[in-house]
mmCIF file of C-alpha atoms in Angstrom:
data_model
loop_
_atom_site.group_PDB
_atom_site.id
_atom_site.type_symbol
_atom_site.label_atom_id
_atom_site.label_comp_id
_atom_site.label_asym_id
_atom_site.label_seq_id
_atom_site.Cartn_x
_atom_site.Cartn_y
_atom_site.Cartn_z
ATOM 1 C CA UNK A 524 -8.043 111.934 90.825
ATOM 2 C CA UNK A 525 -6.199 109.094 89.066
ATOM 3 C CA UNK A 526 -7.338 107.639 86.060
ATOM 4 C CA UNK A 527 -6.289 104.812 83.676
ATOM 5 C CA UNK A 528 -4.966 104.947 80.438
ATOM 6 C CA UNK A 529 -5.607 102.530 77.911
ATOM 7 C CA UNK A 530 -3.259 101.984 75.078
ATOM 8 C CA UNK A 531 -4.869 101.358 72.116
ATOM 9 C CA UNK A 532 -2.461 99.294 68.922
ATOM 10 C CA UNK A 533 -3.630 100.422 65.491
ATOM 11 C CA UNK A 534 -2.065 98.609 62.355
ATOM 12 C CA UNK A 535 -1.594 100.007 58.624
ATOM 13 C CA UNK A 536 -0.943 98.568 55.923
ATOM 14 C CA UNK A 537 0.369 99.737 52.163
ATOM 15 C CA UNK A 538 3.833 99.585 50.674
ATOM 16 C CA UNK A 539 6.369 99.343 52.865
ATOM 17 C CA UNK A 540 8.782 100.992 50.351
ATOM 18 C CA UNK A 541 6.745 104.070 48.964
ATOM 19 C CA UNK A 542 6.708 102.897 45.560
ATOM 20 C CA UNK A 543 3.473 103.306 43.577
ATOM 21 C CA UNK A 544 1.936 100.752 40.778
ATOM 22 C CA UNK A 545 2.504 102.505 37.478
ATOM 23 C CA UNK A 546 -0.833 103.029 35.041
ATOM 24 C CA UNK A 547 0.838 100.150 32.764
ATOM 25 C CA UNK A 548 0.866 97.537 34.701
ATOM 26 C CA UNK A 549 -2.013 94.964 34.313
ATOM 27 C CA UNK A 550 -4.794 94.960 37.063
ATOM 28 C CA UNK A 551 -5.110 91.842 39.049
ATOM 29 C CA UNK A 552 -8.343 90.518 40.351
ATOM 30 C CA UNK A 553 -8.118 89.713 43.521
ATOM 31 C CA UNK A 554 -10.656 89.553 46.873
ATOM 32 C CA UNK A 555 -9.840 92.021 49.324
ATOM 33 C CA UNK A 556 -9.494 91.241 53.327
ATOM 34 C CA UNK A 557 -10.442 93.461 55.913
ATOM 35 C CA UNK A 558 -7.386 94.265 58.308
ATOM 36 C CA UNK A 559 -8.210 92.121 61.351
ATOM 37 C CA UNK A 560 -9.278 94.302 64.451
ATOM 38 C CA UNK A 561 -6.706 95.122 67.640
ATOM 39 C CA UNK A 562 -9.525 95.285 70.411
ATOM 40 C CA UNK A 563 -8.938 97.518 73.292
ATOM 41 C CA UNK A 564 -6.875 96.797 75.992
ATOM 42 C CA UNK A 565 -8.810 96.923 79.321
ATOM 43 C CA UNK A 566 -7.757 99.246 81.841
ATOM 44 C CA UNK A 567 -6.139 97.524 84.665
ATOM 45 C CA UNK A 568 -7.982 97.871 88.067
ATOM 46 C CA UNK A 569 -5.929 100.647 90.618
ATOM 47 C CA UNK A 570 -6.866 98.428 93.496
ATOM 48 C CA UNK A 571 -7.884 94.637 92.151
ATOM 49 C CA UNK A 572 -9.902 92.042 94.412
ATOM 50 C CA UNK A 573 -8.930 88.910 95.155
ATOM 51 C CA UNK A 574 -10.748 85.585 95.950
ATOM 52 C CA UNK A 575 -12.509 86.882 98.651
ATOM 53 C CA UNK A 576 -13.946 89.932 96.631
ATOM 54 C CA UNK A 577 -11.678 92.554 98.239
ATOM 55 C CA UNK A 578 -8.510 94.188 98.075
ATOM 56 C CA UNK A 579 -5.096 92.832 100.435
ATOM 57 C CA UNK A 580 -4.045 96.277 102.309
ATOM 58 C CA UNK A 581 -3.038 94.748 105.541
ATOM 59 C CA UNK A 582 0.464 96.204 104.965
ATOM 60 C CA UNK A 583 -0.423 99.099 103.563
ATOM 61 C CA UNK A 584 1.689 102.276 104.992
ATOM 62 C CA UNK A 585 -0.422 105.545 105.719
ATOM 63 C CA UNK A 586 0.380 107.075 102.323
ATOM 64 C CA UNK A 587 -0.905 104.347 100.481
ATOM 65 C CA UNK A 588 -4.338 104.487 103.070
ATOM 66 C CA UNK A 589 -4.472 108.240 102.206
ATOM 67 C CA UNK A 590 -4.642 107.987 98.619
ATOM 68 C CA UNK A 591 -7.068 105.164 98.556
ATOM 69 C CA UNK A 592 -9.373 107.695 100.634
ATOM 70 C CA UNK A 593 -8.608 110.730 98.686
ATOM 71 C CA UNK A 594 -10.122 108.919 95.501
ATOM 72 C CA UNK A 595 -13.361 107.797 98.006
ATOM 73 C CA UNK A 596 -13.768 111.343 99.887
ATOM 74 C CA UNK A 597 -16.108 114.371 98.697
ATOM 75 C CA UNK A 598 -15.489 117.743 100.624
ATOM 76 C CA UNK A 599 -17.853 120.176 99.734
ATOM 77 C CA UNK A 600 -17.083 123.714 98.839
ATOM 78 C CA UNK A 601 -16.342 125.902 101.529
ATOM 79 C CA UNK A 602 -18.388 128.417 100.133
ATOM 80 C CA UNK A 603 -21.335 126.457 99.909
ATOM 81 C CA UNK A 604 -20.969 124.036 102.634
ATOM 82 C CA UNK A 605 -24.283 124.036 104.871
ATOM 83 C CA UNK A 606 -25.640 121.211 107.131
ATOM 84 C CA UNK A 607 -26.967 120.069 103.904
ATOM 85 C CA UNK A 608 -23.919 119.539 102.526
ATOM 86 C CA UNK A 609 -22.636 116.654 104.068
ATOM 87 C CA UNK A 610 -18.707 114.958 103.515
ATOM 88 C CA UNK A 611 -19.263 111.846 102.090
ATOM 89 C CA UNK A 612 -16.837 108.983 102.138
ATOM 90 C CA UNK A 613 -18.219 107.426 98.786
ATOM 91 C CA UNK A 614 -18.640 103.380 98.026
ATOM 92 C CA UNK A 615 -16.124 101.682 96.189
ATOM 93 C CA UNK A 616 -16.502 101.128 92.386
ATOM 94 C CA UNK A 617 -14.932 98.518 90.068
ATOM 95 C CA UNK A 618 -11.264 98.352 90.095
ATOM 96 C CA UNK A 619 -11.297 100.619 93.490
ATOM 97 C CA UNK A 620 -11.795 97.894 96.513
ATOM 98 C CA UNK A 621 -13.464 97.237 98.287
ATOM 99 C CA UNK A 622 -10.572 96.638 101.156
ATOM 100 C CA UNK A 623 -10.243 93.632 103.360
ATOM 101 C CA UNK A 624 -9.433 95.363 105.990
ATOM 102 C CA UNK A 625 -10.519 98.829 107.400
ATOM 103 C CA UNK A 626 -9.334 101.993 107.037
ATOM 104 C CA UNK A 627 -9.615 104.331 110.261
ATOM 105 C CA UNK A 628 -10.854 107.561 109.122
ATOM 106 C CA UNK A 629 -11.685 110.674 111.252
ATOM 107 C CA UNK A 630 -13.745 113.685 109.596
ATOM 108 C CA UNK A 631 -13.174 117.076 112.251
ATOM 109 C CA UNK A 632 -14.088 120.487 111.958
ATOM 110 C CA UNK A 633 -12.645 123.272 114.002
ATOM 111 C CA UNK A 634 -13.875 127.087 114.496
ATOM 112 C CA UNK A 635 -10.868 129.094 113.451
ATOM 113 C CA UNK A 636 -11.256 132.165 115.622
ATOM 114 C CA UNK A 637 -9.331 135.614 113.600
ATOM 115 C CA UNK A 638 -7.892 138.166 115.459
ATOM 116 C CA UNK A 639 -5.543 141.621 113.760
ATOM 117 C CA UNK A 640 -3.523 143.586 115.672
ATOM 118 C CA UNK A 641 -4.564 147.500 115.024
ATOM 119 C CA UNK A 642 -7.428 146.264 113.086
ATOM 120 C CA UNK A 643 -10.784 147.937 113.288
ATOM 121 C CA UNK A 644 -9.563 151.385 113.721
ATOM 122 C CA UNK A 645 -9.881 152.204 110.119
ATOM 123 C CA UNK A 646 -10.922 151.132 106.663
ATOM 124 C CA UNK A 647 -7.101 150.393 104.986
ATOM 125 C CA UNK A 648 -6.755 152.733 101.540
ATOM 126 C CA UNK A 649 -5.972 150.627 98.342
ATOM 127 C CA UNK A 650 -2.356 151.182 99.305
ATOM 128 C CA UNK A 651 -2.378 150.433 102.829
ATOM 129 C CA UNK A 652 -1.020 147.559 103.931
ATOM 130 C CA UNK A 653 -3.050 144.832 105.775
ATOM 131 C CA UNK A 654 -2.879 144.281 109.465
ATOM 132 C CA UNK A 655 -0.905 141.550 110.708
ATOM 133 C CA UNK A 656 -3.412 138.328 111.173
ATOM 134 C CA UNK A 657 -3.619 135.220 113.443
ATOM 135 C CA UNK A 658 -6.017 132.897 114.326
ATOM 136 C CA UNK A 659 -7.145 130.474 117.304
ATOM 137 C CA UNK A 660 -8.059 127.180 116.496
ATOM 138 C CA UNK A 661 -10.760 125.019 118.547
ATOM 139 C CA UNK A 662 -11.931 121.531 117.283
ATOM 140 C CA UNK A 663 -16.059 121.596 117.432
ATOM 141 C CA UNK A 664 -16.789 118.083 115.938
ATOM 142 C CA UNK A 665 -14.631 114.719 115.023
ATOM 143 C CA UNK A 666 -16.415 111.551 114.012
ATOM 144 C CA UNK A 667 -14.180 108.513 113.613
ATOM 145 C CA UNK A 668 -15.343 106.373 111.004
ATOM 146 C CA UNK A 669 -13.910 102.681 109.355
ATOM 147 C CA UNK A 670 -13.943 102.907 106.178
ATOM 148 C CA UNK A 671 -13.400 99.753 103.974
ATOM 149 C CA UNK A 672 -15.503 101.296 100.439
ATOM 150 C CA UNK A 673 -18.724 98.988 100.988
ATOM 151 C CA UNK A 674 -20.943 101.506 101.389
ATOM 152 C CA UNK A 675 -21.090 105.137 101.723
ATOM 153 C CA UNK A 676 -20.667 107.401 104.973
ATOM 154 C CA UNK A 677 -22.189 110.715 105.290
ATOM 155 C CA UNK A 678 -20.854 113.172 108.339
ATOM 156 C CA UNK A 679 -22.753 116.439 108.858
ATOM 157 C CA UNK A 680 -21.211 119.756 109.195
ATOM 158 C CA UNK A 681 -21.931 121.371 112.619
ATOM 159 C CA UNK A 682 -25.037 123.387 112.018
ATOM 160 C CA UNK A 683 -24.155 126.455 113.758
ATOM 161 C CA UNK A 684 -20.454 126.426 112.480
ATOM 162 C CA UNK A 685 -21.343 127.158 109.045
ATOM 163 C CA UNK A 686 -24.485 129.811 109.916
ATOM 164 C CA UNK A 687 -25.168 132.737 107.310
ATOM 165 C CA UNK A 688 -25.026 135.018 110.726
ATOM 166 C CA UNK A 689 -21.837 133.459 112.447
ATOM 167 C CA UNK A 690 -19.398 136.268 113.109
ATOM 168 C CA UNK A 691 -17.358 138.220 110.692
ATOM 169 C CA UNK A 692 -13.953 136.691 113.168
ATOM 170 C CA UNK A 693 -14.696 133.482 112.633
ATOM 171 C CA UNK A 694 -13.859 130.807 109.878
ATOM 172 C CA UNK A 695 -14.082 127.101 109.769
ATOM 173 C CA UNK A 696 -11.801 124.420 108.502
ATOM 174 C CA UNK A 697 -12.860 120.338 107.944
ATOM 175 C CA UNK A 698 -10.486 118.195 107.391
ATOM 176 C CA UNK A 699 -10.719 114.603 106.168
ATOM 177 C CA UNK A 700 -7.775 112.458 107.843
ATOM 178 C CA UNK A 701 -6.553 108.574 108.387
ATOM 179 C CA UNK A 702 -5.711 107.619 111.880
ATOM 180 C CA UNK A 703 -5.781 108.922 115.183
ATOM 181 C CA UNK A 704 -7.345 112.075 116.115
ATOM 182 C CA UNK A 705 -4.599 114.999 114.936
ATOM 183 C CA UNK A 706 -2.153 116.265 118.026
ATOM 184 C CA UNK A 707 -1.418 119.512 118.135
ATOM 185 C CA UNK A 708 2.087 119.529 116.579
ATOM 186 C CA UNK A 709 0.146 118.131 113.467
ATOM 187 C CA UNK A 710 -2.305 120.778 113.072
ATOM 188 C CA UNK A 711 -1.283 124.122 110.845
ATOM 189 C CA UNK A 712 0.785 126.867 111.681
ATOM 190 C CA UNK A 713 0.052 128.847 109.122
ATOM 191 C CA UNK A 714 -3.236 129.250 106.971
ATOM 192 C CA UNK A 715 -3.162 131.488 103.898
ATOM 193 C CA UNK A 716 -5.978 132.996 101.718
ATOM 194 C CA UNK A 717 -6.708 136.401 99.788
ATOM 195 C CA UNK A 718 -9.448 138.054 98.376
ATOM 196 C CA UNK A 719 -10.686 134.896 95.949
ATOM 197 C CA UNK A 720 -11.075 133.024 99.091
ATOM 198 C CA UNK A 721 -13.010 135.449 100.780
ATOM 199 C CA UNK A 722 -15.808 135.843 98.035
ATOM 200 C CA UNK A 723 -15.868 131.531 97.134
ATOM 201 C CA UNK A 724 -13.915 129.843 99.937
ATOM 202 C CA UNK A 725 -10.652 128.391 100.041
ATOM 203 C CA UNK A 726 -7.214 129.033 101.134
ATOM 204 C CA UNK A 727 -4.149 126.902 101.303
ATOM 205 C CA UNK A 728 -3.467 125.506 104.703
ATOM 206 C CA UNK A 729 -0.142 123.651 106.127
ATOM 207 C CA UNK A 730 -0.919 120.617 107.941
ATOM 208 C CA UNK A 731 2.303 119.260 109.647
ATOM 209 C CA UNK A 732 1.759 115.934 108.905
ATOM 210 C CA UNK A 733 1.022 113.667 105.167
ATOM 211 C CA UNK A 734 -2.081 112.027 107.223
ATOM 212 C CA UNK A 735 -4.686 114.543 105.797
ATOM 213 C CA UNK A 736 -6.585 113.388 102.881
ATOM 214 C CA UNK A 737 -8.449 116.317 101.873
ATOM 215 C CA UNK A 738 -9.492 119.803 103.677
ATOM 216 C CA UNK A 739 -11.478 123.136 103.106
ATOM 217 C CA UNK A 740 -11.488 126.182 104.425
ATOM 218 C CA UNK A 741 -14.252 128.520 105.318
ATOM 219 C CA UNK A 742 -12.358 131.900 105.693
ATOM 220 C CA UNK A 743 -14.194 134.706 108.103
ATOM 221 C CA UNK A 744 -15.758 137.377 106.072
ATOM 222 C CA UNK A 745 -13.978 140.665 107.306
ATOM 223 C CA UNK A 746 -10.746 139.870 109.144
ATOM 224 C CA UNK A 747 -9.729 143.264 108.889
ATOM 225 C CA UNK A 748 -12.114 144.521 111.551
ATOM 226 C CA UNK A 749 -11.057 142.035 113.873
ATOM 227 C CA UNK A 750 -9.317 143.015 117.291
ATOM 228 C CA UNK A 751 -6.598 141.029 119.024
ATOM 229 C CA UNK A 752 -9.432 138.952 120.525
ATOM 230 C CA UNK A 753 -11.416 138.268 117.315
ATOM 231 C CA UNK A 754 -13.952 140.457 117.975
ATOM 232 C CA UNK A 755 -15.463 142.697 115.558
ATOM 233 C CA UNK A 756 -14.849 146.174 116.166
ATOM 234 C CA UNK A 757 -16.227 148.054 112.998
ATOM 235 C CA UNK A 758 -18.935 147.409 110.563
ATOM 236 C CA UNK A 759 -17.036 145.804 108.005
ATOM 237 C CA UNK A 760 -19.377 146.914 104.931
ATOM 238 C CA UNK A 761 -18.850 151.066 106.531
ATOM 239 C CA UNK A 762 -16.634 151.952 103.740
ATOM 240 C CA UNK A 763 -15.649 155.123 102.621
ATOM 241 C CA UNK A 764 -16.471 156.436 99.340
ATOM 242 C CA UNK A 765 -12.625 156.208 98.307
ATOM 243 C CA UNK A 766 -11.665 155.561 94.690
ATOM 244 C CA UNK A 767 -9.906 152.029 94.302
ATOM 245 C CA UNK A 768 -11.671 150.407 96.957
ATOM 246 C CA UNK A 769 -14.695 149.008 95.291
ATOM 247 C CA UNK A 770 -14.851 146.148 97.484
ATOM 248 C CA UNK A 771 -16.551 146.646 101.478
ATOM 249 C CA UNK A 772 -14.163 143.996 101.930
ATOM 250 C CA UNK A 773 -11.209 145.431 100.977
ATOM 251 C CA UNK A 774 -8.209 145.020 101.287
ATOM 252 C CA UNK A 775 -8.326 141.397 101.257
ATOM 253 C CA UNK A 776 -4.593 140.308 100.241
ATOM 254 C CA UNK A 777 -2.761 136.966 100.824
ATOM 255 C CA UNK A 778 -1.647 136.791 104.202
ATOM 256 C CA UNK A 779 -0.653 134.067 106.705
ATOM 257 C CA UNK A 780 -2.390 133.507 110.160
ATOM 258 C CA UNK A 781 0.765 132.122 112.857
ATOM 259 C CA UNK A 782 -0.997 130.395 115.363
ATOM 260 C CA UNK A 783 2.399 130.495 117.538
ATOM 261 C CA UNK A 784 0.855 134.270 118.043
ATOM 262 C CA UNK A 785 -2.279 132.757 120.323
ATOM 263 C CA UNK A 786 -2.507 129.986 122.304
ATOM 264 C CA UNK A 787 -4.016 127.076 120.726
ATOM 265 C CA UNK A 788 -7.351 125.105 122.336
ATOM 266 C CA UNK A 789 -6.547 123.019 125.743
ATOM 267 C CA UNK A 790 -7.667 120.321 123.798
ATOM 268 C CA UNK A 791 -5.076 119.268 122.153
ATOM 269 C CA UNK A 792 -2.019 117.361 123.727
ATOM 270 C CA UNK A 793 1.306 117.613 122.883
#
């Protein structure tokens, strides 16, 4: 978020050379005047209007559309993002736009698919090691919207991508970006996350490019059972009774996913 900072002038008044009217010297009537007062200064408007009752950006360079849609976007939690929870591209206020010309914005939401090699065989100990993860990536939803800040855009999440009983392999990622749709040498390599991200949602993830506005990530809830093909292959809450593991879930570290380990969706062109 950016905000404005207003500089505020404040006068005082007394002698200037620290010296002090002694008791013997003979009072002087006088009428006093209140110290006139500095008003404010108004913040000054991020993105003005002009004339026309909108904002020039016909030369504006992608990282100057991103961060005019950064302030305007709303990504909901990860860990509470339903098809009720909608990402909205809000409507301008004062001092924000709204633009003369359109922004292209595309909303997108993939099914991250999580596969471990070895995993599933066992419940890791407290100091095992976690198996090595990766992930498969496969775009379920993009909506291309133009986006100027006159009124607010809502895109639903794909029901079924963010279902209480979706599988314990399987994550999701939405991404809010300016453009075209993302190719694939654009999309992350590498997606980490830990044991935070598993209980509230989260992670940090790499995009290979500076056109993404804003993302989430929806990690899957048990990795660690997952085989090579990201298929469960253990109940993930069939823990042991073993002392420092107090979570089913456990062990839930950072790690990195390397999609170079899978091959990505045919979706995506070079």
């Amino acid at each position: 978020m950016l905000a404005a900072v207003a500089l505020l002038t404040a006068g005082c008044s007394g002698d200037g050379d620290g010296t002090y009217a002694s008791a013997a010297t003979p009072s002087v009537t006088g009428t006093a005047t209140a110290a006139p007062t500095t008003p404010s200064a108004t913040p000054s408007p991020l993105y003005p209007t002009n004339a026309k009752g909108c904002h020039p950006n016909g030369e504006w360079t992608t990282k100057q559309a991103v961060s005019w849609v950064r302030i305007h976007d709303d990504v909901p939690a990860a860990g509470v993002n339903t098809s009720k929870d909608p990402v909205t591209i809000d409507e301008s206020v004062e001092g924000y736009g709204p633009l003369c010309k359109t922004v292209t914005v595309q909303v997108e939401f993939w099914k991250l698919t999580y596969g471990s090699a070895g995993a599933g065989e066992h419940t890791p100990g407290a100091t095992e090691a976690p198996p090595d993860y990766y992930f498969d990536m496969d775009s379920v939803k993009r909506t291309e919207l133009r986006v100027d800040g006159r009124k607010e855009q809502l895109v639903k999440p794909p029901e079924r991508l963010y279902a209480g009983d979706r599988s314990v392999c399987v994550g999701a990622l939405v991404a809010v970006y300016v453009g075209k749709p993302l190719k694939s040498k654009e999309l992350p390599e590498q997606i980490s996350t830990g044991s935070e991200g598993v209980s509230i949602g989260g992670g940090d993830v790499e995009f290979r490019t500076e056109r993404v506005a804003e993302y989430e990530l929806s990690p899957p809830a048990a990795p660690h059972v997952c085989s090579p093909e990201g298929k469960p292959t253990a109940d993930p809450y069939d823990v042991p009774d073993t002392t420092g593991v107090p979570d089913p879930l456990y062990p839930t570290p950072t790690f990195s996913f390397d999609v170079n380990d899978v091959l990505r969706s045919p979706n995506y062109g070079d």
